[in-house]
XYZ file of C-alpha atoms in Angstrom:
512
model
C -4.658 32.618 -30.373
C -5.260 29.401 -28.433
C -2.455 27.058 -27.368
C -3.083 23.521 -26.087
C -0.740 21.263 -24.142
C -1.397 18.202 -21.986
C -0.803 17.343 -18.355
C -2.392 15.128 -15.675
C -4.323 15.440 -12.436
C -4.839 12.830 -9.730
C -8.110 11.121 -8.850
C -7.434 8.776 -5.967
C -4.328 6.841 -7.018
C -5.015 7.177 -10.734
C -3.969 9.862 -13.186
C -6.520 11.758 -15.280
C -5.370 13.648 -18.376
C -5.892 17.414 -18.258
C -5.876 19.604 -21.346
C -4.260 22.974 -20.605
C -5.707 25.640 -22.918
C -4.334 29.179 -23.024
C -6.205 31.937 -24.831
C -4.572 35.363 -25.242
C -6.128 38.566 -26.596
C -5.272 42.247 -26.389
C -6.762 44.390 -23.656
C -5.972 47.587 -21.821
C -5.383 45.858 -18.496
C -3.244 42.671 -18.615
C -4.538 39.802 -16.474
C -4.252 36.030 -16.069
C -7.384 34.061 -15.218
C -7.255 30.365 -14.307
C -10.512 28.433 -14.713
C -11.462 24.749 -14.611
C -12.098 24.184 -10.874
C -8.576 25.074 -9.616
C -7.661 25.039 -5.939
C -5.614 27.795 -4.250
C -2.252 26.285 -5.282
C -3.324 26.189 -8.940
C -4.670 29.754 -8.869
C -1.375 30.944 -7.400
C 0.488 29.431 -10.350
C 0.041 32.716 -12.260
C 2.535 34.439 -9.940
C 5.042 31.576 -10.051
C 4.767 31.157 -13.822
C 5.210 34.823 -14.753
C 8.268 35.170 -12.521
C 9.758 31.924 -13.910
C 9.170 33.072 -17.507
C 10.828 36.420 -16.852
C 13.904 34.925 -15.177
C 14.177 32.352 -18.002
C 14.261 35.118 -20.658
C 10.971 33.932 -22.150
C 8.218 36.311 -23.198
C 4.465 35.889 -23.530
C 1.657 37.754 -25.273
C 0.368 41.007 -23.819
C -3.229 41.386 -22.723
C -5.637 39.027 -20.992
C -4.771 35.351 -20.747
C -7.409 32.782 -19.877
C -6.060 29.422 -18.756
C -8.592 26.613 -18.885
C -7.904 23.246 -17.288
C -10.220 20.658 -18.845
C -12.246 18.688 -17.895
C -13.770 21.580 -16.018
C -15.732 19.406 -13.558
C -12.599 17.743 -12.111
C -10.996 19.570 -9.200
C -7.370 20.488 -9.949
C -5.013 20.453 -6.974
C -1.371 21.276 -6.338
C 1.387 23.044 -8.283
C 1.954 20.298 -10.891
C 0.406 22.420 -13.684
C 3.029 25.208 -13.435
C 5.286 23.770 -16.153
C 2.601 23.130 -18.826
C 0.998 26.529 -18.152
C 4.364 28.290 -18.516
C 5.220 26.484 -21.757
C 1.790 27.251 -23.232
C 2.102 30.936 -22.256
C 5.564 31.098 -23.857
C 4.100 29.915 -27.161
C 1.573 32.778 -27.176
C 4.487 35.154 -27.851
C 4.644 33.672 -31.377
C 8.454 33.530 -31.642
C 8.699 29.717 -31.590
C 6.157 26.905 -31.562
C 6.010 23.631 -29.686
C 6.766 20.833 -32.149
C 4.022 18.170 -32.174
C 2.442 19.142 -28.836
C 0.056 16.160 -28.999
C 3.039 13.827 -28.364
C 3.851 15.425 -25.006
C 2.500 15.307 -21.478
C 4.099 17.730 -18.993
C 4.232 17.913 -15.203
C 6.190 20.070 -12.795
C 6.211 22.832 -10.198
C 8.155 26.007 -10.945
C 10.287 28.046 -8.604
C 10.399 31.817 -9.097
C 13.813 31.506 -10.772
C 12.543 28.961 -13.313
C 13.878 25.822 -11.644
C 11.590 22.790 -11.892
C 10.690 21.174 -8.579
C 9.498 17.581 -8.082
C 5.816 16.782 -7.541
C 3.832 13.859 -6.161
C 2.046 11.164 -8.115
C 4.280 11.143 -11.196
C 4.002 7.364 -11.683
C 0.200 7.536 -11.913
C 0.467 10.413 -14.381
C 2.995 8.524 -16.499
C 0.640 5.555 -16.710
C -2.183 7.869 -17.808
C 0.019 9.538 -20.436
C 0.831 6.143 -21.923
C -2.845 5.124 -21.862
C -3.747 8.306 -23.749
C -1.171 7.621 -26.451
C 1.339 10.309 -25.463
C 4.824 9.127 -26.345
C 6.915 11.703 -24.469
C 6.679 12.822 -20.862
C 8.449 15.899 -19.471
C 8.921 15.774 -15.704
C 11.191 17.321 -13.071
C 14.637 15.695 -13.138
C 14.080 14.390 -9.594
C 10.982 12.468 -10.781
C 12.508 11.038 -13.981
C 13.430 7.633 -12.512
C 9.938 7.178 -11.102
C 8.261 8.008 -14.417
C 10.688 5.793 -16.366
C 9.261 2.749 -14.586
C 6.505 2.829 -17.234
C 7.676 1.001 -20.337
C 6.945 2.344 -23.813
C 7.192 5.999 -22.778
C 10.094 8.391 -23.409
C 10.755 10.262 -20.177
C 12.730 13.523 -20.170
C 13.824 14.995 -16.853
C 14.358 18.769 -16.915
C 16.052 21.016 -14.369
C 14.578 24.355 -15.421
C 11.946 26.004 -17.580
C 14.368 27.221 -20.241
C 15.701 23.703 -20.781
C 12.157 22.370 -21.237
C 11.236 25.172 -23.686
C 14.339 24.704 -25.818
C 13.691 20.961 -25.985
C 10.041 21.037 -27.072
C 10.745 23.740 -29.658
C 13.622 21.776 -31.187
C 16.448 24.071 -30.056
C 18.007 21.511 -27.698
C 18.481 17.742 -27.739
C 17.801 15.728 -24.599
C 18.291 11.998 -24.117
C 15.397 10.062 -22.575
C 15.987 8.722 -19.083
C 17.059 5.072 -19.093
C 16.045 2.823 -16.184
C 17.307 -0.735 -15.822
C 14.297 -2.343 -14.105
C 15.906 -5.765 -13.667
C 18.970 -4.268 -12.014
C 16.738 -2.129 -9.797
C 14.926 -5.241 -8.543
C 18.085 -7.311 -8.160
C 20.150 -4.735 -6.286
C 17.516 -3.359 -3.928
C 15.431 -6.455 -3.192
C 16.899 -7.383 0.176
C 16.099 -7.052 3.890
C 18.369 -6.048 6.736
C 16.726 -8.555 9.128
C 15.761 -12.216 8.917
C 13.736 -14.873 10.701
C 17.000 -16.512 11.777
C 17.457 -13.628 14.247
C 14.570 -14.948 16.372
C 15.614 -17.411 19.106
C 13.100 -20.039 20.139
C 9.384 -19.332 19.489
C 9.072 -22.287 17.128
C 5.274 -22.401 17.379
C 5.021 -18.689 16.607
C 7.355 -18.974 13.625
C 5.224 -21.854 12.341
C 2.114 -19.657 12.619
C 3.967 -16.856 10.830
C 4.842 -19.215 7.974
C 1.219 -20.370 7.675
C 0.015 -16.762 7.651
C 2.491 -15.829 4.922
C 1.643 -18.898 2.823
C -2.075 -18.122 2.732
C -2.147 -14.340 3.170
C -3.882 -14.723 6.542
C -4.182 -12.039 9.225
C -2.350 -12.866 12.458
C -2.756 -11.948 16.139
C 0.041 -12.564 18.670
C -0.746 -12.493 22.395
C 1.950 -12.577 25.036
C 3.666 -10.691 27.856
C 6.095 -7.809 27.196
C 9.551 -8.712 25.940
C 8.682 -11.995 24.229
C 9.582 -10.750 20.738
C 6.156 -9.998 19.229
C 7.319 -6.844 17.453
C 10.580 -8.472 16.392
C 8.725 -11.374 14.798
C 6.203 -9.110 13.051
C 8.961 -7.049 11.432
C 10.343 -10.200 9.848
C 7.100 -11.233 8.167
C 7.875 -9.325 4.913
C 11.141 -11.275 4.622
C 9.285 -14.588 4.135
C 6.559 -13.284 1.845
C 6.891 -13.908 -1.918
C 8.793 -11.222 -3.821
C 6.731 -8.402 -5.281
C 5.792 -8.861 -8.908
C 6.345 -5.885 -11.205
C 2.585 -5.198 -11.289
C 2.379 -5.284 -7.481
C 5.436 -3.022 -7.206
C 3.831 -0.436 -9.498
C 0.526 -0.557 -7.567
C 2.294 -0.039 -4.233
C 4.596 2.646 -5.624
C 1.605 4.636 -6.917
C 0.228 4.908 -3.382
C 3.576 5.951 -1.898
C 4.140 8.405 -4.751
C 0.922 10.367 -4.224
C 1.755 10.466 -0.498
C 5.167 12.014 -1.202
C 7.100 9.103 0.313
C 9.352 8.341 -2.653
C 12.839 9.785 -2.837
C 15.053 10.363 -5.872
C 16.900 7.104 -5.189
C 13.707 5.168 -4.476
C 11.890 5.232 -7.804
C 10.135 1.896 -7.312
C 9.211 -0.176 -4.261
C 10.816 -3.575 -4.755
C 10.241 -4.981 -1.251
C 6.885 -5.370 0.434
C 5.793 -2.361 2.515
C 5.755 -2.659 6.300
C 3.704 -0.031 8.121
C 3.478 0.195 11.908
C 1.285 3.158 12.948
C 1.206 4.258 16.583
C -1.910 3.434 18.586
C -2.775 7.160 18.871
C -3.458 7.344 15.114
C -6.745 8.906 13.994
C -9.386 7.355 11.750
C -8.204 9.544 8.867
C -4.574 8.632 9.428
C -5.368 4.934 9.381
C -8.055 4.763 6.708
C -7.331 7.880 4.623
C -9.350 10.988 3.843
C -8.887 14.608 4.824
C -9.830 17.858 3.085
C -8.020 16.723 -0.036
C -8.528 12.966 0.403
C -5.342 10.955 0.440
C -4.378 7.380 1.349
C -3.994 6.249 4.951
C -1.804 3.600 6.542
C -3.984 0.724 5.308
C -3.343 1.847 1.718
C 0.363 2.519 2.286
C 0.545 -1.132 3.407
C -1.024 -2.306 0.114
C 0.646 -5.572 -0.995
C 2.535 -5.601 2.286
C 2.071 -5.791 6.053
C 0.176 -3.536 8.472
C 1.418 -4.077 12.037
C -0.772 -2.905 14.918
C 1.219 -3.159 18.136
C -0.624 -2.896 21.466
C -3.916 -3.581 19.683
C -6.264 -2.804 22.638
C -4.660 0.646 22.998
C -6.097 1.743 19.643
C -9.425 3.524 19.888
C -12.210 1.015 19.335
C -13.841 3.223 16.703
C -10.536 3.383 14.802
C -10.278 -0.407 14.777
C -13.868 -0.851 13.659
C -13.358 1.234 10.503
C -10.872 -1.410 9.350
C -13.598 -3.983 8.727
C -14.300 -2.883 5.145
C -10.675 -2.794 3.930
C -9.987 -6.150 5.599
C -12.895 -7.735 3.733
C -12.881 -5.869 0.415
C -9.239 -4.956 -0.192
C -9.964 -1.283 -0.832
C -11.054 1.845 1.040
C -13.939 3.999 -0.174
C -13.952 7.670 0.859
C -17.068 9.685 0.062
C -17.204 13.455 -0.119
C -19.751 15.896 -1.486
C -17.661 16.273 -4.653
C -17.506 12.519 -5.285
C -16.204 9.157 -4.150
C -12.584 7.963 -4.183
C -11.198 4.457 -3.745
C -7.736 3.550 -2.496
C -6.322 -0.003 -2.657
C -5.720 -1.715 0.682
C -5.004 -5.391 0.144
C -2.628 -6.092 3.018
C -1.821 -8.632 5.705
C -2.697 -7.395 9.171
C -0.466 -8.496 12.038
C -1.510 -7.434 15.529
C 0.137 -7.852 18.914
C -1.249 -7.429 22.421
C -0.660 -8.285 26.046
C -3.062 -10.705 27.762
C -3.955 -8.006 30.326
C -3.041 -4.361 31.126
C 0.070 -5.312 33.130
C 0.948 -8.033 30.628
C 1.488 -10.983 32.958
C -1.884 -12.712 33.177
C -1.263 -16.452 33.014
C 2.517 -16.053 33.306
C 3.954 -18.927 35.404
C 6.787 -16.808 36.820
C 5.406 -13.314 37.312
C 2.253 -12.373 39.155
C -0.535 -10.468 37.385
C -1.617 -7.337 39.281
C -4.855 -6.789 37.338
C -8.324 -7.386 38.777
C -10.776 -9.557 36.773
C -12.991 -6.570 35.817
C -9.932 -4.678 34.623
C -8.794 -7.626 32.500
C -12.276 -8.034 31.025
C -12.525 -4.327 30.170
C -9.086 -4.433 28.538
C -9.938 -7.404 26.344
C -13.326 -6.090 25.329
C -11.672 -3.143 23.601
C -11.373 -5.551 20.680
C -14.753 -6.439 19.231
C -15.762 -9.982 18.358
C -16.396 -9.135 14.671
C -12.866 -7.712 14.308
C -11.358 -10.710 16.077
C -13.265 -13.023 13.733
C -11.544 -11.343 10.780
C -8.131 -12.385 12.095
C -7.506 -15.911 10.823
C -4.670 -17.024 13.095
C -4.271 -16.399 16.825
C -1.133 -17.555 18.605
C 0.327 -17.217 22.093
C 3.874 -15.891 22.398
C 5.460 -17.210 25.627
C 8.624 -16.046 27.330
C 11.800 -17.529 25.850
C 13.951 -19.723 28.097
C 17.523 -18.562 28.770
C 19.065 -21.634 27.161
C 17.334 -20.741 23.872
C 18.403 -17.106 24.091
C 22.026 -18.082 24.795
C 22.124 -20.796 22.145
C 24.515 -20.273 19.235
C 22.282 -22.377 17.012
C 20.216 -20.238 14.646
C 16.914 -21.298 13.191
C 15.888 -21.476 9.571
C 16.710 -18.451 7.479
C 14.033 -16.299 5.883
C 15.164 -17.522 2.454
C 14.467 -21.170 3.363
C 11.030 -20.399 4.798
C 10.225 -18.114 1.871
C 10.934 -21.008 -0.485
C 8.159 -23.072 1.143
C 5.837 -20.075 1.209
C 6.389 -19.368 -2.486
C 5.720 -23.013 -3.355
C 2.412 -22.886 -1.453
C 1.476 -19.560 -3.065
C 2.225 -20.976 -6.519
C -0.257 -23.792 -5.887
C -2.851 -21.168 -4.995
C -2.111 -19.115 -8.105
C -2.693 -22.186 -10.251
C -5.841 -23.110 -8.320
C -7.379 -19.652 -8.640
C -6.155 -18.883 -12.160
C -9.760 -18.487 -13.369
C -11.087 -16.708 -10.273
C -10.237 -13.076 -11.075
C -9.063 -11.194 -7.983
C -8.619 -14.280 -5.789
C -4.862 -14.723 -5.408
C -4.488 -16.542 -2.082
C -6.508 -18.704 0.300
C -7.348 -15.849 2.655
C -9.203 -13.967 -0.100
C -11.440 -16.878 -1.150
C -15.135 -15.921 -1.277
C -17.695 -18.408 0.040
C -18.508 -19.935 -3.346
C -14.847 -20.614 -4.156
C -14.192 -21.870 -0.626
C -16.972 -24.490 -0.891
C -15.307 -25.799 -4.038
C -11.717 -25.973 -2.765
C -12.124 -26.574 0.992
C -13.972 -29.881 1.076
C -13.151 -32.153 4.028
C -13.855 -35.797 4.829
C -16.141 -37.167 7.556
C -13.374 -37.392 10.173
C -12.233 -33.817 9.698
C -15.861 -32.673 9.604
C -16.454 -34.367 12.970
C -13.492 -32.548 14.516
C -14.723 -29.226 13.185
C -18.300 -29.822 14.355
C -17.086 -30.656 17.855
C -14.960 -27.483 17.964
C -17.835 -25.326 16.728
C -20.174 -26.674 19.421
C -17.712 -26.682 22.315
C -15.928 -23.408 21.629
C -18.958 -21.496 20.318
C -17.249 -20.331 17.127
C -19.059 -17.971 14.769
C -19.875 -18.790 11.145
C -17.046 -16.479 10.068
C -14.609 -18.362 12.315
C -15.775 -21.616 10.679
C -14.783 -20.236 7.256
C -11.451 -18.987 8.573
C -10.610 -22.437 9.932
C -11.266 -24.039 6.554
C -9.150 -21.442 4.745
C -6.229 -21.938 7.135
C -6.607 -25.713 6.784
C -6.396 -25.298 3.005
C -3.141 -23.358 3.460
C -1.725 -26.060 5.743
C -2.517 -28.620 3.060
C -0.745 -26.460 0.467
C 2.352 -26.229 2.673
C 2.310 -30.023 2.960
C 1.850 -30.346 -0.821
C -1.418 -32.175 -0.239
C -4.262 -31.971 -2.741
C -6.790 -32.801 0.007
C -7.396 -31.191 3.383
C -6.578 -33.906 5.918
C -7.879 -34.192 9.520
C -4.514 -33.081 10.940
C -4.732 -29.880 8.898
C -8.164 -29.117 10.347
C -6.947 -29.826 13.898
C -3.996 -27.459 13.534
C -6.267 -24.784 12.035
C -8.655 -25.132 15.008
C -5.687 -24.666 17.336
C -5.103 -21.247 15.753
C -8.657 -20.152 16.683
C -8.986 -21.246 20.310
C -7.275 -18.138 21.651
C -10.087 -15.780 20.629
C -12.504 -17.577 22.988
C -10.040 -16.998 25.857
C -9.726 -13.331 24.962
C -13.476 -12.763 24.962
C -14.145 -14.601 28.261
């Protein structure tokens, strides 16, 4: 006899339905063969499944069992197929049958005693089950909240194999998992820090607001102890709240990386990732033997903070050019090509020289000119051009540090940012993937970033005197458009262009 049930595999961040077929026939020597391009973890499922069936008091047909995982040309990885394989084998005994198997999709790893363990990537698999028309999803109890994020799908969390078997054969009644999405967003959408914690640094906070309003990348340059890291960590608190679609996209990436806990079924605040400067290319961009997402993808819809930017290997920084421009990472292997989303805001921080005190009015720099030049040249011009806003972070005076007066709260600044973003949403409503000023392609930019003769004269003078590149020219216009949005101005005015130029002058100093 042949038994068919349905499960899912992962391809990048997306789920792909897998049909689990079990064929059993009599033979002198019993055996279980798994075919369909399984990896080692899938091939080992035979040992886990047979032990789990035995300890769950479930039998299966004698003889040779062939387990086919279709489509056969898709590599199957991990232990997530244990549960569907075990349930299909149990049906070969002929005692009971699965009721309406075409309604179900099943995922789960089995322990030797029949307990069902959580697996990665359940959200992606739930989305695929819904797309395929499956109405019921059986998952480990620890993954039930994550799967229940998908509306229109009945999710059943099970603790053990016997419970799952009794349910799908009609011997037990289980209630579908209920998730209150609105309550989840309302109760967990908060930050422990705020922009009001930062004393002084008014110019830097202004640059941070502009970056958040337009989705622009930001570079902060200043001596140690000026609050660069502190300011960067507060950027997510002034960004617009995640939409439900953005939350699902970000959660998918964290789910396949195994970063979701039982109490963290859905990301409701923007991710903030701060990898150490010793990170490898694979750790930052993604890849590996079984390709997975890197830090740039884990920061999708959020912030990627690179502290001590020149300390990163130059080659590691250069591989970021594609995700910064395209919003996704492409990883090619002999077996195929995978894409991971990586639409993030990059915030970088660095010292002006190796000791950190070049140009400081109070402390003497101990670095020689060649040493300073070598330090700064670790950052290439093309990468620097891709950072829209550059700002100096000076030391804070004691009177500002000791002041009891706090600045604007993150909620107040976020209100202005959201208003500016809403103008951009309306402006780009017919532009597909363009959602903010920073992501405008050249054609769209020429339409929405027109300037008058006075502003054009200022920009021409800056281009000639400061030797800006063509890419820097486009960045200035995009930032100017954001400044106009913050001022609720339909037109880009000369003062907006002048302020945008101010945010680019630092890169010429860094490359001198």
